[in-house]
PDB file of C-alpha atoms and ligand atoms in Angstrom:
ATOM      1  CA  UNK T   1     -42.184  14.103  16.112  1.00 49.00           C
ATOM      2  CA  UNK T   2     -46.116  12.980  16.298  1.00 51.00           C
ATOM      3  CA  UNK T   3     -46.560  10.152  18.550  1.00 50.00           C
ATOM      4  CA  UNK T   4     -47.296   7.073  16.928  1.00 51.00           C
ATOM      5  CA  UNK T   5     -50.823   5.611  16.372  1.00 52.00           C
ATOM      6  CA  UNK T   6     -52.298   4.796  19.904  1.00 55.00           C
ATOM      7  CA  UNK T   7     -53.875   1.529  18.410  1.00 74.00           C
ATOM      8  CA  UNK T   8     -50.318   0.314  17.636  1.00 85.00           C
ATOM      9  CA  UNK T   9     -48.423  -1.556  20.313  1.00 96.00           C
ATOM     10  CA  UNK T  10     -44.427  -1.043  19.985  1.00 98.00           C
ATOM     11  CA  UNK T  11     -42.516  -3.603  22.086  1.00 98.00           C
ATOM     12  CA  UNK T  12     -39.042  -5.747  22.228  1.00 98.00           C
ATOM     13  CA  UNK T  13     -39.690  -8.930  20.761  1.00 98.00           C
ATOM     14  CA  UNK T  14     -40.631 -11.983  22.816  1.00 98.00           C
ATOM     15  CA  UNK T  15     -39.549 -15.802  22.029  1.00 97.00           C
ATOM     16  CA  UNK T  16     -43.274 -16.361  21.274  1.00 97.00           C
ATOM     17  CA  UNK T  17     -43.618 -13.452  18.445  1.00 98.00           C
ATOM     18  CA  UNK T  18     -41.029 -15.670  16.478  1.00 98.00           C
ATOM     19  CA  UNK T  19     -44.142 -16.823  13.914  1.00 98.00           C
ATOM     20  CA  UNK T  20     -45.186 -13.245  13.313  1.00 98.00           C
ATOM     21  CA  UNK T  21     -41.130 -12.376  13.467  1.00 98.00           C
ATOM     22  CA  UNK T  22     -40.904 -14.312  10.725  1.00 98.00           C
ATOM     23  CA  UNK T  23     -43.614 -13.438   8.201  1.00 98.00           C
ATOM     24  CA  UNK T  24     -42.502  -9.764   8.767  1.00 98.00           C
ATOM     25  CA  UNK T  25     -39.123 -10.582   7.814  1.00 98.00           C
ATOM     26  CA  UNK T  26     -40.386 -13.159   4.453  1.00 98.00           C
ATOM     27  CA  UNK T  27     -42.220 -10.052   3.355  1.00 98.00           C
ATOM     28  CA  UNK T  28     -39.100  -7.262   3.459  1.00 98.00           C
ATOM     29  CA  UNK T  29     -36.680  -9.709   2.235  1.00 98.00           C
ATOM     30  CA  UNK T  30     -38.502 -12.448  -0.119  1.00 98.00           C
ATOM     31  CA  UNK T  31     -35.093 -13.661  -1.409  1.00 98.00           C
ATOM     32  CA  UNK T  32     -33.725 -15.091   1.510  1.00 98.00           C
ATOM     33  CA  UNK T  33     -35.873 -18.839   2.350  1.00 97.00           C
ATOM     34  CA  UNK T  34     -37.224 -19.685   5.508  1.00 97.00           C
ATOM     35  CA  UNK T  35     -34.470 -21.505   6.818  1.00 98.00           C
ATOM     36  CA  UNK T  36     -31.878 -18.312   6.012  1.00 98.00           C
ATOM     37  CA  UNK T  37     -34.161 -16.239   7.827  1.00 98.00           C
ATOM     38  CA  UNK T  38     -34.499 -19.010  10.770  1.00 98.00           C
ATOM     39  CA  UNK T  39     -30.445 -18.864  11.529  1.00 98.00           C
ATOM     40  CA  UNK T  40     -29.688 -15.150  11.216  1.00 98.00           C
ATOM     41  CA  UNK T  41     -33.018 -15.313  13.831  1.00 98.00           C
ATOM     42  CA  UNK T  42     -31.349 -17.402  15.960  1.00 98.00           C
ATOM     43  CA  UNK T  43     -28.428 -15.760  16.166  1.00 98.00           C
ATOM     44  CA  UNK T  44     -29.868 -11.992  16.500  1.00 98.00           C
ATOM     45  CA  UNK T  45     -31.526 -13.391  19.511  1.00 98.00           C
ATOM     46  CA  UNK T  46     -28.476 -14.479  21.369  1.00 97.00           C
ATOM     47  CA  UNK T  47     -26.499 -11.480  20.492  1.00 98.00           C
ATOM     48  CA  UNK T  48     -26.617  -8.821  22.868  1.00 98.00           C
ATOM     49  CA  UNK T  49     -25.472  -6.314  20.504  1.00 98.00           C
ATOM     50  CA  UNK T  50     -28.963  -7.067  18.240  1.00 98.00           C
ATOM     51  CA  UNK T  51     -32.050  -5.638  19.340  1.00 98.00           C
ATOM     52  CA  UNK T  52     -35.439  -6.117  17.619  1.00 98.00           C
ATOM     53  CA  UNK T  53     -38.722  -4.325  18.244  1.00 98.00           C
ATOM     54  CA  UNK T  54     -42.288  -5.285  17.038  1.00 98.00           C
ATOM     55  CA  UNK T  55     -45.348  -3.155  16.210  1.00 98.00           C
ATOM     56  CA  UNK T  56     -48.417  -5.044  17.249  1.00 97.00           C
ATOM     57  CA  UNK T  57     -52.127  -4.155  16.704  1.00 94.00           C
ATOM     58  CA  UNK T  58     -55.081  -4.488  18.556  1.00 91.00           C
ATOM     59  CA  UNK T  59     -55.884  -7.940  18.411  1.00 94.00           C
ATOM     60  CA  UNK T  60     -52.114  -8.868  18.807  1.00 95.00           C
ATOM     61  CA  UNK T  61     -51.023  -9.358  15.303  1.00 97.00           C
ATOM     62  CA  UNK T  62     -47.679  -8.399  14.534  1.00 98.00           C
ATOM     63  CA  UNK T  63     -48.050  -5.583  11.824  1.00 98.00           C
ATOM     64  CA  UNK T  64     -43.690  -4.201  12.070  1.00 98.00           C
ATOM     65  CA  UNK T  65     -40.674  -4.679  12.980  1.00 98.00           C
ATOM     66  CA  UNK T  66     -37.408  -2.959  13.702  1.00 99.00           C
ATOM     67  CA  UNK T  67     -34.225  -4.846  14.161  1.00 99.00           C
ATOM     68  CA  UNK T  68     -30.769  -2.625  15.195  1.00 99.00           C
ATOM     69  CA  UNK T  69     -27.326  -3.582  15.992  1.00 98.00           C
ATOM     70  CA  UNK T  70     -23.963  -2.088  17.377  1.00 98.00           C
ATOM     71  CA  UNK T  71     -21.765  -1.796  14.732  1.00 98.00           C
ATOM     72  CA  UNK T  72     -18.064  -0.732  15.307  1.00 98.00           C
ATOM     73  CA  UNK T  73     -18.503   2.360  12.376  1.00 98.00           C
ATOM     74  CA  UNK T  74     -21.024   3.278   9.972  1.00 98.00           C
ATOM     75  CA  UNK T  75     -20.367   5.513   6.367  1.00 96.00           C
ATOM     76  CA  UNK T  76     -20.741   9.107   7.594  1.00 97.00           C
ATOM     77  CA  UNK T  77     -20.653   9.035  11.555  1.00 98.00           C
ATOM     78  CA  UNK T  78     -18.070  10.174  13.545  1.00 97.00           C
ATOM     79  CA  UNK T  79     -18.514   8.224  17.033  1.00 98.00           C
ATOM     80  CA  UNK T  80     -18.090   4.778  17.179  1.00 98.00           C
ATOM     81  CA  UNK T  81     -19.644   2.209  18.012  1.00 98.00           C
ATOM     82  CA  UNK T  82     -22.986   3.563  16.672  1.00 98.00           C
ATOM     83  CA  UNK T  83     -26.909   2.062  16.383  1.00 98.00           C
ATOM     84  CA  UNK T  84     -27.811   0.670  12.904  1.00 98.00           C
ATOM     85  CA  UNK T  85     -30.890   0.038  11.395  1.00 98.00           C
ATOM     86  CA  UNK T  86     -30.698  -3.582   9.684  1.00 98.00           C
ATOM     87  CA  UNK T  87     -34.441  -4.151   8.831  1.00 98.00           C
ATOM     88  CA  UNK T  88     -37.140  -1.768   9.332  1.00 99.00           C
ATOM     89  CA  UNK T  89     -40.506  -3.212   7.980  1.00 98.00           C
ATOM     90  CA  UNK T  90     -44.782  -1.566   8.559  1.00 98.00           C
ATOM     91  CA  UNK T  91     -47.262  -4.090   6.905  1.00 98.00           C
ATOM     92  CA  UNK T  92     -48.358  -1.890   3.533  1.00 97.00           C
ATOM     93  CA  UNK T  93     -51.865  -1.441   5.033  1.00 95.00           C
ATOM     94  CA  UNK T  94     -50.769   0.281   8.059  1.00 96.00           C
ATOM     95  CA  UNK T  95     -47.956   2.456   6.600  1.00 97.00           C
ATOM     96  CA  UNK T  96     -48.010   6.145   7.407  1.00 98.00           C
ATOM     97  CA  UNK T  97     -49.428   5.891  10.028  1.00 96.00           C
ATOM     98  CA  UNK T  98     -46.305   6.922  12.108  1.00 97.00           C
ATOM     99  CA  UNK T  99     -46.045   3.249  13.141  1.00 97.00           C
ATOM    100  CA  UNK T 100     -42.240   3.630  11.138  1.00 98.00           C
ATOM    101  CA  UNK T 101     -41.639   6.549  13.286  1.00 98.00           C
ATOM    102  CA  UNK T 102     -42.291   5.015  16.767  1.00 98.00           C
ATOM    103  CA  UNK T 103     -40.529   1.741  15.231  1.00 98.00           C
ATOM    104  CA  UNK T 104     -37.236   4.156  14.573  1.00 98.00           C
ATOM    105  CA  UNK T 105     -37.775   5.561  17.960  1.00 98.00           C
ATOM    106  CA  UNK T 106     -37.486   2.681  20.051  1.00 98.00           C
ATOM    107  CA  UNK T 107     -34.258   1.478  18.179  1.00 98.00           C
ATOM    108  CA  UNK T 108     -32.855   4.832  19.183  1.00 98.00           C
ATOM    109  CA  UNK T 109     -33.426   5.058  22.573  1.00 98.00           C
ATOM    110  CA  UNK T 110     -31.939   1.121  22.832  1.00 98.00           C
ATOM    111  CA  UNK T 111     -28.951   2.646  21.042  1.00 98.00           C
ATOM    112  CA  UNK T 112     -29.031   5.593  23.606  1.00 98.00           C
ATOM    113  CA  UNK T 113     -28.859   3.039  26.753  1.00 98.00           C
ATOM    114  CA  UNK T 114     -26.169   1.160  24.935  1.00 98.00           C
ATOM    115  CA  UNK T 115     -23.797   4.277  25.062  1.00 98.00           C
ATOM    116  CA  UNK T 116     -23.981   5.350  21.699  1.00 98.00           C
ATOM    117  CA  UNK T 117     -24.407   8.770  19.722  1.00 98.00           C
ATOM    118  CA  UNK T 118     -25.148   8.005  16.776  1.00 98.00           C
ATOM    119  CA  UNK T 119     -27.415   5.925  14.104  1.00 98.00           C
ATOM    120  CA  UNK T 120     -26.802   5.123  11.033  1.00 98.00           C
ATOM    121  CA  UNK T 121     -29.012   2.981   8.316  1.00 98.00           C
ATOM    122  CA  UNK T 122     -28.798   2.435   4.296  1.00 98.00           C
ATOM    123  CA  UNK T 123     -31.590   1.884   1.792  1.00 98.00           C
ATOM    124  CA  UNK T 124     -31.691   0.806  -1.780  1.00 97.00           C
ATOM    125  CA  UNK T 125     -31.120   3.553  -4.519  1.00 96.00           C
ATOM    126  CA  UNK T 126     -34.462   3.149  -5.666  1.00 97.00           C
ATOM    127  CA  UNK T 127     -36.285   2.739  -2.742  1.00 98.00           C
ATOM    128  CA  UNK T 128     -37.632   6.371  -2.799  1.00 98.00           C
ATOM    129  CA  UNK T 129     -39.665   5.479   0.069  1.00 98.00           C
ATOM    130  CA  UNK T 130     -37.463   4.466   2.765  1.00 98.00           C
ATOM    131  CA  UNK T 131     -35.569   7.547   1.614  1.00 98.00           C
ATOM    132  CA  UNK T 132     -38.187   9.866   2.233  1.00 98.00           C
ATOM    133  CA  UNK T 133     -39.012   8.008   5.733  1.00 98.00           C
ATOM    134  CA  UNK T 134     -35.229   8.545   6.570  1.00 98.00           C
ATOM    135  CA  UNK T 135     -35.294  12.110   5.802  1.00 98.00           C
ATOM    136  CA  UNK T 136     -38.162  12.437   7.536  1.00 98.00           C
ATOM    137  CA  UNK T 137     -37.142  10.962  10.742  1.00 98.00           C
ATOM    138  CA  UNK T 138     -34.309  13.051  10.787  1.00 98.00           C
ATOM    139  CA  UNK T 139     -31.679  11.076   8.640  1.00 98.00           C
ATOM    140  CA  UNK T 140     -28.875  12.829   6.613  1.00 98.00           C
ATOM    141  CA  UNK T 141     -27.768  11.182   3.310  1.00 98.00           C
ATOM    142  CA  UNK T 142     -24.156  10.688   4.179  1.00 98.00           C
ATOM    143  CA  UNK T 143     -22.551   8.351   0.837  1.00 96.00           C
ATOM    144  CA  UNK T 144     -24.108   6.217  -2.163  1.00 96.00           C
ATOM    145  CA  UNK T 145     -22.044   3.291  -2.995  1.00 94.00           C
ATOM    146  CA  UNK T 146     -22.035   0.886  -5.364  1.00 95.00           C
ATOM    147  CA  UNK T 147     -21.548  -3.064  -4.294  1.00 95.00           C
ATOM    148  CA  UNK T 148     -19.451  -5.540  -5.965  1.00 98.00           C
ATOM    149  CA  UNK T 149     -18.987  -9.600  -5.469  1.00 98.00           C
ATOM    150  CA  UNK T 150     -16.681 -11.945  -6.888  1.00 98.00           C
ATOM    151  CA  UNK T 151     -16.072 -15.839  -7.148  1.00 98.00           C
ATOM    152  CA  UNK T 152     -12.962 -16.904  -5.535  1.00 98.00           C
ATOM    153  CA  UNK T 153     -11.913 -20.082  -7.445  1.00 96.00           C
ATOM    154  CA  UNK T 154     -10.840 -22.939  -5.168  1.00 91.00           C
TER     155      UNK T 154
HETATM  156  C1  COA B   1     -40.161   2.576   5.402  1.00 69.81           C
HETATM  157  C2  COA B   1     -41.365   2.152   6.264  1.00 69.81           C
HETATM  158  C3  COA B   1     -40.898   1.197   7.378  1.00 69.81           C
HETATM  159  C4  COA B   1     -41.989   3.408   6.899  1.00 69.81           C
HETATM  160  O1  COA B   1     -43.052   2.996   7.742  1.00 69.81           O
HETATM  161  P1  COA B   1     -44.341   3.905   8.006  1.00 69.81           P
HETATM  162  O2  COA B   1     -45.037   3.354   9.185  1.00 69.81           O
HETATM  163  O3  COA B   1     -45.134   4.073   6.768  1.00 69.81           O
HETATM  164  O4  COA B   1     -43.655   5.289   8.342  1.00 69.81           O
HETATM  165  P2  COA B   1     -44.300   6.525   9.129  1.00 69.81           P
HETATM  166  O5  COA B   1     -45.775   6.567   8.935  1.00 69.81           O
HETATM  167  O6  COA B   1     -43.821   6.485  10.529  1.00 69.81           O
HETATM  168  O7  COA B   1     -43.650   7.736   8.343  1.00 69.81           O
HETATM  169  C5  COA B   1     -42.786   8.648   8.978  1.00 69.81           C
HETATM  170  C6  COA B   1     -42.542   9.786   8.017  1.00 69.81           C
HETATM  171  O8  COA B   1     -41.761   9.320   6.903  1.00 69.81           O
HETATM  172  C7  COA B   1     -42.219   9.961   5.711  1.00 69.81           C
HETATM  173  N1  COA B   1     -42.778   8.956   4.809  1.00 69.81           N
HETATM  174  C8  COA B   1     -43.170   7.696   5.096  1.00 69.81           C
HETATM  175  N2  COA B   1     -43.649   7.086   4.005  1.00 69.81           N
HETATM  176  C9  COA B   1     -43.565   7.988   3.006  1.00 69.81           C
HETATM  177  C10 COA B   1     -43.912   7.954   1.626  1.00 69.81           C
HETATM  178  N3  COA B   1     -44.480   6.860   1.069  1.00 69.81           N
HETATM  179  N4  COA B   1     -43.685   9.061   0.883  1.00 69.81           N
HETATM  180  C11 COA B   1     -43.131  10.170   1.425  1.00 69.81           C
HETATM  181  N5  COA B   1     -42.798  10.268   2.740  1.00 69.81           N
HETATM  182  C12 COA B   1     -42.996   9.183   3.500  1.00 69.81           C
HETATM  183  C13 COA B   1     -43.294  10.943   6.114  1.00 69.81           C
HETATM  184  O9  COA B   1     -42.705  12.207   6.382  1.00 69.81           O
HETATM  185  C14 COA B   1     -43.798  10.320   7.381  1.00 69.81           C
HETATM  186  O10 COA B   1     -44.385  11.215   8.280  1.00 69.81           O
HETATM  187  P3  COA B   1     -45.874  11.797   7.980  1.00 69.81           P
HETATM  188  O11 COA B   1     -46.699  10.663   7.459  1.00 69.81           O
HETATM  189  O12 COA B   1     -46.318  12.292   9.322  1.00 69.81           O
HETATM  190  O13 COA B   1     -45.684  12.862   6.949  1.00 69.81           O
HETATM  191  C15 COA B   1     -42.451   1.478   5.388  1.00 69.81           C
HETATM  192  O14 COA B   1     -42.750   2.320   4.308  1.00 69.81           O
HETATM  193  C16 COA B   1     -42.043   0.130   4.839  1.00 69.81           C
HETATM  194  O15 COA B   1     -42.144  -0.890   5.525  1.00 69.81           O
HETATM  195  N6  COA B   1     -41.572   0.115   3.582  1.00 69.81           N
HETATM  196  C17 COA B   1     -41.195  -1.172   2.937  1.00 69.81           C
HETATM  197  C18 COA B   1     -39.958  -1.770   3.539  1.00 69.81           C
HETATM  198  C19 COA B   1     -38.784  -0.823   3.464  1.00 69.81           C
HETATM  199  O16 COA B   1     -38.507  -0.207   2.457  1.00 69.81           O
HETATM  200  N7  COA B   1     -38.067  -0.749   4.592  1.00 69.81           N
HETATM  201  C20 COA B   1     -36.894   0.068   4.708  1.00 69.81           C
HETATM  202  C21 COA B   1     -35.736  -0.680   4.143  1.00 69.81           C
HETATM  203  S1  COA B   1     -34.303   0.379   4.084  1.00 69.81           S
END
């Protein structure tokens, strides 16, 4: 794997990076207000199963972010627990600029230290991108699935 661009800073998140935190999470999941985003926030950064990473630039300016968790199974792995890849954002600007790929890194080599063997992630069926990236990185396509919700009347 190419290392990743040497102006890009890749980190773990610090209490003060919660501004830039959260502008990099408004843009890769718009649907969700500020105040959504605030809690789940607060509660990644008490969990010590949650890890998130930041990519900063030169002046400082948070530009990506990578947040991973211990989950007790993922779709296709056979270890358990294992890593997973909830959010995994590059400002569009910066993109391919392996910035992803250090971003990825990182979150694997927390996973390592917490014991685990294996990673596992999702993206959207149409998000041909973060397909590619997986692939890339060394992902396997393991199962598509199709969600479902229902009301429960009360
Ligand atoms: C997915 C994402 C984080 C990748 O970040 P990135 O910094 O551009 O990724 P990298 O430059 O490290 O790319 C790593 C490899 O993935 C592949 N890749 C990345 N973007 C690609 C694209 N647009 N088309 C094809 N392959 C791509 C390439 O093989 C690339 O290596 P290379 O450029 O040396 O060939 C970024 O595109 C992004 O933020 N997308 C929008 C949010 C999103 O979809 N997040 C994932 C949700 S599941």
């Amino acid at each position: 794997m190419a290392a990743p661009n040497r102006i890009m800073h890749i980190r773990p998140i610090l209490e003060s990076d919660r501004p830039g935190w959260l502008r990099l999470r408004q843009a890769l999941w718009p649907d969700s207000n500020a105040a959504v985003h605030q809690a789940e926030m607060d509660e990644i950064a008490q969990d010590n199963a949650q890890a998130v990473f930041v990519a900063q630039d030169a002046s400082g300016r948070l530009c990506g972010f990578i947040e991973v968790a211990l989950r007790p199974w993922a779709e296709g792995c056979e270890t358990r627990p294992v890593g997973y890849i909830e959010g995994w954002y590059v400002e569009a600007g910066l993109r391919r600029q392996r910035v992803g790929a250090g971003l990825v890194d990182v979150a694997e080599a927390w996973t390592r230290q917490q014991g685990c063997r294996e990673m596992g992630s999702d993206c959207l069926l149409d998000n041909q991108v973060s397909f590619q990236a997986h692939l890339a990185l060394g992902y396997q396509e393991v199962e598509r699935v199709i969600q479902f919700r229902k009301s429960l009347q009360v």
